[in-house]
PDB file of C-alpha atoms in Angstrom:
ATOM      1  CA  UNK A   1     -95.655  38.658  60.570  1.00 97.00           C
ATOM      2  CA  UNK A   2     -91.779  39.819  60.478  1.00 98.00           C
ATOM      3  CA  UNK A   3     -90.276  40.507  57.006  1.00 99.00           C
ATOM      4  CA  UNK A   4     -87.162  41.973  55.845  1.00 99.00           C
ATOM      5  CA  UNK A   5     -86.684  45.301  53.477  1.00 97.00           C
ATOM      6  CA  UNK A   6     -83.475  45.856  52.629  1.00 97.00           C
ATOM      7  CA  UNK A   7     -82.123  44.178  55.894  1.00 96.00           C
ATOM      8  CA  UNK A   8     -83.932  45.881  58.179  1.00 96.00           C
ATOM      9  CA  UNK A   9     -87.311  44.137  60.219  1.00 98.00           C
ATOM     10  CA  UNK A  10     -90.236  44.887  59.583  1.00 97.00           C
ATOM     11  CA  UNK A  11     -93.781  43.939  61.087  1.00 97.00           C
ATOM     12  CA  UNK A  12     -96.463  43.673  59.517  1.00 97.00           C
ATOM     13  CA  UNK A  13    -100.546  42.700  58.616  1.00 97.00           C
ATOM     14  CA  UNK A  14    -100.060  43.001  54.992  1.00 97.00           C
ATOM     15  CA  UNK A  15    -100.594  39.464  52.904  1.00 97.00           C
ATOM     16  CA  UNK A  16     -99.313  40.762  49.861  1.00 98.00           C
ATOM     17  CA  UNK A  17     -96.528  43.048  48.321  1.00 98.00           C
ATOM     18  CA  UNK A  18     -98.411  45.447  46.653  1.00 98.00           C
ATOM     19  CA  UNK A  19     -99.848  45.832  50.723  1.00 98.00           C
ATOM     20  CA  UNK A  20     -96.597  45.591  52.078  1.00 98.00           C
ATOM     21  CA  UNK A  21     -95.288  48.468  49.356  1.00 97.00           C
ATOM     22  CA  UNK A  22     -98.041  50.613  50.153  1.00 95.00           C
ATOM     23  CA  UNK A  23     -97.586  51.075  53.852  1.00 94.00           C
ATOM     24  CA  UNK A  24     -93.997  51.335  53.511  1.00 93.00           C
ATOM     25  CA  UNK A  25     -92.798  55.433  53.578  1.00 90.00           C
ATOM     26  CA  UNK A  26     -89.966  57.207  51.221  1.00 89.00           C
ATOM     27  CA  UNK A  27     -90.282  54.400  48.179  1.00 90.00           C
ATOM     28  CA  UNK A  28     -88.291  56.291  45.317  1.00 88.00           C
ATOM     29  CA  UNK A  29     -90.848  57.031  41.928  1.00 88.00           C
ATOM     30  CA  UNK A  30     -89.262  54.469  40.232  1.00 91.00           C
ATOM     31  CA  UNK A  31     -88.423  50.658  41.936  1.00 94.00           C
ATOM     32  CA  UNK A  32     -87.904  47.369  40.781  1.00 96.00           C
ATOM     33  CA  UNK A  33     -88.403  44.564  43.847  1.00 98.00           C
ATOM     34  CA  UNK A  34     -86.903  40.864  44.362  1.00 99.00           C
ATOM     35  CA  UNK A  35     -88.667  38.717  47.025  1.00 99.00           C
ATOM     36  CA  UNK A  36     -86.045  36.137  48.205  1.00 99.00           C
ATOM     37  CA  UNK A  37     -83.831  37.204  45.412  1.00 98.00           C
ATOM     38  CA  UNK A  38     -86.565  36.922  42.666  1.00 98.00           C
ATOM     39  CA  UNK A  39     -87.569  39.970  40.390  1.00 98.00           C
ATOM     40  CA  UNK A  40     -91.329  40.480  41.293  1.00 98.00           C
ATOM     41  CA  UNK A  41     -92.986  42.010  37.948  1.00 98.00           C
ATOM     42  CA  UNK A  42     -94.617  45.115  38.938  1.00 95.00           C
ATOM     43  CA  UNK A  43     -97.853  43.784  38.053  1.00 96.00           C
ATOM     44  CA  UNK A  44     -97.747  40.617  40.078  1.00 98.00           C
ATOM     45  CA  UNK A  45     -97.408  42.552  43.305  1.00 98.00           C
ATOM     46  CA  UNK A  46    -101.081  42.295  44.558  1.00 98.00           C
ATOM     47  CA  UNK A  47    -100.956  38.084  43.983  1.00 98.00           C
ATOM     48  CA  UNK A  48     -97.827  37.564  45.098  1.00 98.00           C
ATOM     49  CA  UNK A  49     -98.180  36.684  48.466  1.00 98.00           C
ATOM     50  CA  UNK A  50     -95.496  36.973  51.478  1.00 98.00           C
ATOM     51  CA  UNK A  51     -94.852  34.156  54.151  1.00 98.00           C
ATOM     52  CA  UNK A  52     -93.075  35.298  57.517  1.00 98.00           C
ATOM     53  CA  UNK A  53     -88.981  35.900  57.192  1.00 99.00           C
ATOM     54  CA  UNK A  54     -89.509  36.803  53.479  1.00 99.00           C
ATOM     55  CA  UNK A  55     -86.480  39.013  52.236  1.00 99.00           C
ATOM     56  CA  UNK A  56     -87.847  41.711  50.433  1.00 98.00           C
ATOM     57  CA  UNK A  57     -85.104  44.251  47.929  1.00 98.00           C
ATOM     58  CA  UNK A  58     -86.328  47.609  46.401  1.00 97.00           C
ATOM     59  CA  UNK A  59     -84.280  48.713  43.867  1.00 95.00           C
ATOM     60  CA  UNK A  60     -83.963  52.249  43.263  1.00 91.00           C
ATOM     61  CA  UNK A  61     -83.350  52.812  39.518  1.00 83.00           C
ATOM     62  CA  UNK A  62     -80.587  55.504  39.115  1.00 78.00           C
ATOM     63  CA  UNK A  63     -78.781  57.649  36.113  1.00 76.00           C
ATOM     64  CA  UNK A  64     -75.513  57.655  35.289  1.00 78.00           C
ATOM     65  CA  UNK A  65     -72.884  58.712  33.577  1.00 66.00           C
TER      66      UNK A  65
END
């Protein structure tokens, strides 16, 4: 199935986001994700399941000043 992270394509097997998140390399420690513009609660990831052309964000949380 073809997704989208942060605009660019991706294929993949996974059925879920917590699968999707797992295979993916260089997540920051700390992330937030949307799925078609919805905040995804980090501990809905494993039941929330993806359909093909799903737009998947990762936030990166960041300090400033």
């Amino acid at each position: 199935m073809i997704v989208f992270v942060n605009d660019e394509k991706v294929e993949t097997s996974a059925s879920s986001l917590e699968e999707l998140l797992s295979g993916l390399q260089g997540l920051p420690e700390y992330y937030s994700v949307a799925v078609n513009d919805e905040i995804v609660p980090r501990g809905t990831y494993a039941s929330c399941v993806l359909k093909e052309n799903d737009c998947i964000t990762v936030f990166a949380f960041m300090q400033g000043g």
